[in-house]
């Protein structure tokens, strides 16, 4: 039996995915060690969201193997949390912010148990972390873009998994929401959690990420720690431009 406590939170080996007859991800491999924050980077259409969706069995792969904590997802599902893109959520669903956040606790409860005091405390704590406690009774259809992202950030916080997988959590957010999410990510890393995040802003990668995987045209260009993978050369290979210098400056180096 695998020692899931010591295994890497996520290992993807030769993952290949096709939409109809078009290959969109080809022999992608990466490993995410415990306690790291990995950004999945690449231009539009590179396969970033496809990589994590296929890893989570939301998009069926043609081939390859994915392990979470050394096991198939089905065996460790409660240890893996997923925050989808905002556009994929039905925001017209009639529920409040607090109830939406509480949905994050359902996986560990099971279908027959209702949230108790412990779960309600987790929901309140998660909303406080991202600054939406005052929105608890508001219908999710009435939220702004930033408030929506904070709500779903709170939901995954309430779930309290060991691995957080997030698809573009900063998309369409205001400055206050962006800072709230960054602060939450910092707290998670300080707590020893592991994070896999699809990201689009090269300028902020060093602020909260420690590892990266760069994609282009469905292939992995580079993967590993920032010092090894997040280089000007690799970004040029992924994005196709060279007017950028990614060498870290003193202000880029921040303590978590």
Short mmCIF file of C-alpha atoms in Angstrom, two decimals:
data_model
loop_
_atom_site.label_atom_id
_atom_site.label_comp_id
_atom_site.label_asym_id
_atom_site.label_seq_id
_atom_site.Cartn_x
_atom_site.Cartn_y
_atom_site.Cartn_z
CA UNK A 1 0.00 0.00 0.00
CA UNK A 2 1.38 3.43 -0.94
CA UNK A 3 2.45 5.84 1.78
CA UNK A 4 0.18 8.67 0.72
CA UNK A 5 1.35 10.98 3.50
CA UNK A 6 4.87 11.14 2.11
CA UNK A 7 4.04 10.98 -1.61
CA UNK A 8 4.04 14.04 -3.86
CA UNK A 9 0.65 15.78 -3.87
CA UNK A 10 0.44 15.60 -7.67
CA UNK A 11 2.34 13.62 -10.30
CA UNK A 12 1.33 13.77 -13.96
CA UNK A 13 3.04 11.37 -16.35
CA UNK A 14 2.67 11.54 -20.15
CA UNK A 15 -0.87 12.92 -20.07
CA UNK A 16 -2.41 13.24 -23.55
CA UNK A 17 -5.83 14.79 -24.23
CA UNK A 18 -7.83 15.34 -27.42
CA UNK A 19 -10.96 17.34 -28.19
CA UNK A 20 -12.68 15.43 -31.00
CA UNK A 21 -9.79 14.66 -33.36
CA UNK A 22 -7.46 17.47 -32.23
CA UNK A 23 -4.67 16.82 -29.74
CA UNK A 24 -4.69 19.65 -27.18
CA UNK A 25 -2.28 18.18 -24.62
CA UNK A 26 0.54 15.85 -25.61
CA UNK A 27 2.68 13.73 -23.28
CA UNK A 28 2.56 16.31 -20.49
CA UNK A 29 4.49 15.43 -17.35
CA UNK A 30 5.09 17.35 -14.12
CA UNK A 31 5.56 16.73 -10.41
CA UNK A 32 4.41 19.01 -7.61
CA UNK A 33 6.23 18.46 -4.29
CA UNK A 34 4.59 19.09 -0.90
CA UNK A 35 4.27 22.64 0.35
CA UNK A 36 4.97 24.33 -2.99
CA UNK A 37 2.86 26.78 -5.01
CA UNK A 38 3.07 25.91 -8.70
CA UNK A 39 1.83 28.25 -11.42
CA UNK A 40 0.68 26.71 -14.69
CA UNK A 41 1.67 29.27 -17.33
CA UNK A 42 1.33 29.66 -21.06
CA UNK A 43 -0.44 31.63 -23.79
CA UNK A 44 -4.13 31.23 -24.56
CA UNK A 45 -4.82 27.77 -25.95
CA UNK A 46 -1.63 26.30 -24.51
CA UNK A 47 -3.54 23.64 -22.57
CA UNK A 48 -3.36 25.07 -19.03
CA UNK A 49 -6.95 24.43 -17.97
CA UNK A 50 -7.04 21.19 -19.92
CA UNK A 51 -4.08 19.93 -17.90
CA UNK A 52 -5.79 20.32 -14.55
CA UNK A 53 -9.25 19.30 -15.77
CA UNK A 54 -7.91 16.08 -17.23
CA UNK A 55 -5.88 15.40 -14.10
CA UNK A 56 -9.14 15.70 -12.14
CA UNK A 57 -11.00 13.41 -14.58
CA UNK A 58 -13.23 16.28 -15.71
CA UNK A 59 -11.89 15.81 -19.24
CA UNK A 60 -11.08 12.21 -20.23
CA UNK A 61 -7.45 11.68 -21.30
CA UNK A 62 -6.31 9.57 -24.22
CA UNK A 63 -3.39 8.28 -22.21
CA UNK A 64 -1.06 8.91 -19.33
CA UNK A 65 -1.25 8.54 -15.58
CA UNK A 66 -2.07 10.92 -12.76
CA UNK A 67 -1.45 10.30 -9.07
CA UNK A 68 -2.44 12.41 -6.10
CA UNK A 69 -0.45 11.61 -2.98
CA UNK A 70 0.64 8.45 -4.75
CA UNK A 71 -2.92 7.26 -5.36
CA UNK A 72 -5.68 7.58 -7.97
CA UNK A 73 -7.94 10.56 -7.33
CA UNK A 74 -10.84 8.33 -6.30
CA UNK A 75 -8.92 7.16 -3.22
CA UNK A 76 -7.87 10.59 -1.95
CA UNK A 77 -10.63 12.83 -3.28
CA UNK A 78 -11.24 14.61 0.02
CA UNK A 79 -7.57 15.69 0.11
CA UNK A 80 -7.88 17.49 -3.24
CA UNK A 81 -9.85 20.73 -3.66
CA UNK A 82 -10.77 22.37 -6.96
CA UNK A 83 -11.72 25.98 -7.70
CA UNK A 84 -13.05 26.23 -11.28
CA UNK A 85 -13.09 29.29 -13.48
CA UNK A 86 -15.84 31.72 -12.62
CA UNK A 87 -17.39 31.37 -16.08
CA UNK A 88 -18.03 27.67 -15.46
CA UNK A 89 -20.25 28.30 -12.43
CA UNK A 90 -24.04 28.80 -12.59
CA UNK A 91 -24.24 32.11 -10.75
CA UNK A 92 -28.02 32.23 -11.21
CA UNK A 93 -28.42 29.24 -8.90
CA UNK A 94 -30.59 30.46 -5.97
CA UNK A 95 -28.23 30.26 -3.01
CA UNK A 96 -26.50 32.62 -0.62
CA UNK A 97 -22.80 33.25 -0.26
CA UNK A 98 -22.69 31.38 3.06
CA UNK A 99 -24.46 28.36 1.58
CA UNK A 100 -22.14 28.36 -1.45
CA UNK A 101 -19.11 28.40 0.84
CA UNK A 102 -20.64 25.63 2.98
CA UNK A 103 -20.72 23.38 -0.08
CA UNK A 104 -16.97 23.05 0.39
CA UNK A 105 -17.58 21.00 3.53
CA UNK A 106 -19.94 18.49 1.91
CA UNK A 107 -17.24 16.20 0.50
CA UNK A 108 -15.95 15.18 3.92
CA UNK A 109 -19.44 15.03 5.44
CA UNK A 110 -21.00 12.72 2.88
CA UNK A 111 -24.58 12.86 1.66
CA UNK A 112 -26.33 11.79 4.88
CA UNK A 113 -24.80 14.28 7.32
CA UNK A 114 -25.68 17.93 7.64
CA UNK A 115 -23.10 20.62 8.46
CA UNK A 116 -22.64 21.04 12.20
CA UNK A 117 -20.90 23.54 14.45
CA UNK A 118 -17.45 22.54 13.18
CA UNK A 119 -18.46 23.10 9.54
CA UNK A 120 -20.21 26.40 10.30
CA UNK A 121 -17.07 27.62 12.05
CA UNK A 122 -15.00 26.60 9.00
CA UNK A 123 -17.37 28.53 6.72
CA UNK A 124 -17.22 31.65 8.89
CA UNK A 125 -13.45 31.47 9.15
CA UNK A 126 -13.11 31.05 5.36
CA UNK A 127 -15.34 34.05 4.65
CA UNK A 128 -13.37 36.16 7.13
CA UNK A 129 -10.10 35.15 5.48
CA UNK A 130 -11.15 36.61 2.13
CA UNK A 131 -13.19 39.47 3.55
CA UNK A 132 -16.74 38.53 2.58
CA UNK A 133 -18.38 37.93 5.97
CA UNK A 134 -20.66 40.89 5.33
CA UNK A 135 -21.93 39.17 2.16
CA UNK A 136 -22.98 35.94 3.88
CA UNK A 137 -26.72 36.39 3.22
CA UNK A 138 -26.40 37.86 -0.26
CA UNK A 139 -27.55 35.86 -3.28
CA UNK A 140 -24.56 34.83 -5.41
CA UNK A 141 -26.30 36.26 -8.51
CA UNK A 142 -25.86 39.73 -6.99
CA UNK A 143 -22.08 39.50 -6.60
CA UNK A 144 -19.44 41.42 -8.53
CA UNK A 145 -16.66 39.58 -10.34
CA UNK A 146 -14.23 39.97 -7.48
CA UNK A 147 -16.83 38.92 -4.91
CA UNK A 148 -17.59 35.79 -6.92
CA UNK A 149 -13.94 34.78 -6.96
CA UNK A 150 -13.64 35.42 -3.24
CA UNK A 151 -16.74 33.31 -2.60
CA UNK A 152 -15.28 30.34 -4.41
CA UNK A 153 -11.92 30.92 -2.77
CA UNK A 154 -13.75 30.75 0.56
CA UNK A 155 -15.47 27.54 -0.51
CA UNK A 156 -12.19 25.75 -1.19
CA UNK A 157 -10.77 27.13 2.08
CA UNK A 158 -13.76 25.68 3.95
CA UNK A 159 -13.06 22.32 2.33
CA UNK A 160 -9.56 22.38 3.87
CA UNK A 161 -7.86 19.96 1.44
CA UNK A 162 -4.15 19.20 1.38
CA UNK A 163 -3.86 20.13 -2.31
CA UNK A 164 -5.57 23.22 -3.73
CA UNK A 165 -6.12 23.30 -7.50
CA UNK A 166 -7.30 26.66 -8.84
CA UNK A 167 -8.14 27.67 -12.39
CA UNK A 168 -7.52 31.40 -13.00
CA UNK A 169 -8.58 32.67 -9.55
CA UNK A 170 -7.43 36.20 -10.40
CA UNK A 171 -9.45 36.53 -13.61
CA UNK A 172 -11.73 39.56 -13.62
CA UNK A 173 -11.06 40.63 -10.03
CA UNK A 174 -10.57 44.09 -8.56
CA UNK A 175 -7.42 45.09 -6.67
CA UNK A 176 -8.94 44.39 -3.24
CA UNK A 177 -10.07 40.91 -4.25
CA UNK A 178 -6.70 40.15 -5.80
CA UNK A 179 -4.93 41.09 -2.58
CA UNK A 180 -7.38 39.04 -0.51
CA UNK A 181 -6.67 35.97 -2.64
CA UNK A 182 -2.91 36.53 -2.51
CA UNK A 183 -3.07 36.82 1.29
CA UNK A 184 -5.09 33.60 1.48
CA UNK A 185 -2.53 31.81 -0.69
CA UNK A 186 0.25 33.01 1.61
CA UNK A 187 -1.60 31.66 4.66
CA UNK A 188 -2.11 28.31 2.97
CA UNK A 189 1.55 27.98 2.12
CA UNK A 190 2.55 28.92 5.66
CA UNK A 191 0.25 26.13 6.84
CA UNK A 192 2.13 23.65 4.66
CA UNK A 193 -0.57 23.27 2.01
CA UNK A 194 0.27 22.61 -1.64
CA UNK A 195 -1.21 24.73 -4.44
CA UNK A 196 -1.52 24.25 -8.20
CA UNK A 197 -2.79 27.38 -9.90
CA UNK A 198 -3.48 28.27 -13.52
CA UNK A 199 -2.16 31.81 -13.84
CA UNK A 200 -1.80 34.41 -16.59
CA UNK A 201 0.20 37.31 -15.17
CA UNK A 202 3.94 36.74 -15.58
CA UNK A 203 4.71 39.87 -13.58
CA UNK A 204 3.23 38.47 -10.35
CA UNK A 205 4.48 34.89 -10.51
CA UNK A 206 7.38 35.53 -8.14
CA UNK A 207 5.07 37.16 -5.59
CA UNK A 208 3.38 33.94 -4.51
CA UNK A 209 4.69 30.98 -6.55
CA UNK A 210 7.72 28.79 -5.89
CA UNK A 211 7.45 26.39 -8.86
CA UNK A 212 6.16 26.75 -12.43
CA UNK A 213 5.12 24.64 -15.37
CA UNK A 214 5.24 26.40 -18.75
CA UNK A 215 3.09 25.13 -21.62
CA UNK A 216 2.88 25.92 -25.30
CA UNK A 217 0.74 24.17 -27.91
CA UNK A 218 -0.14 21.42 -25.48
CA UNK A 219 3.44 20.54 -24.59
CA UNK A 220 5.42 21.17 -21.43
CA UNK A 221 8.24 23.62 -22.18
CA UNK A 222 9.71 23.58 -18.66
CA UNK A 223 8.71 22.55 -15.15
CA UNK A 224 10.41 22.90 -11.80
CA UNK A 225 11.48 25.49 -9.21
CA UNK A 226 11.43 29.14 -10.23
CA UNK A 227 15.21 29.33 -10.37
CA UNK A 228 15.36 26.51 -12.91
CA UNK A 229 12.16 26.78 -14.95
CA UNK A 230 11.00 30.40 -14.83
CA UNK A 231 13.72 31.86 -17.00
CA UNK A 232 13.64 34.37 -19.83
CA UNK A 233 14.62 31.64 -22.28
CA UNK A 234 11.81 29.30 -21.23
CA UNK A 235 9.21 32.07 -21.27
CA UNK A 236 10.36 32.96 -24.78
CA UNK A 237 9.85 29.33 -25.80
CA UNK A 238 6.37 29.25 -24.29
CA UNK A 239 5.07 32.65 -25.37
CA UNK A 240 7.11 33.34 -28.47
CA UNK A 241 8.52 36.71 -27.48
CA UNK A 242 11.82 37.81 -26.07
CA UNK A 243 11.26 41.38 -24.91
CA UNK A 244 11.19 40.40 -21.26
CA UNK A 245 13.69 39.92 -18.49
CA UNK A 246 12.63 37.60 -15.72
CA UNK A 247 15.77 37.78 -13.63
CA UNK A 248 14.66 38.43 -10.03
CA UNK A 249 15.35 41.74 -8.37
CA UNK A 250 15.67 42.38 -4.66
CA UNK A 251 12.04 43.53 -4.49
CA UNK A 252 10.88 40.26 -6.04
CA UNK A 253 12.19 38.20 -3.15
CA UNK A 254 9.53 38.11 -0.46
CA UNK A 255 9.27 36.12 2.73
CA UNK A 256 6.09 34.15 3.24
#
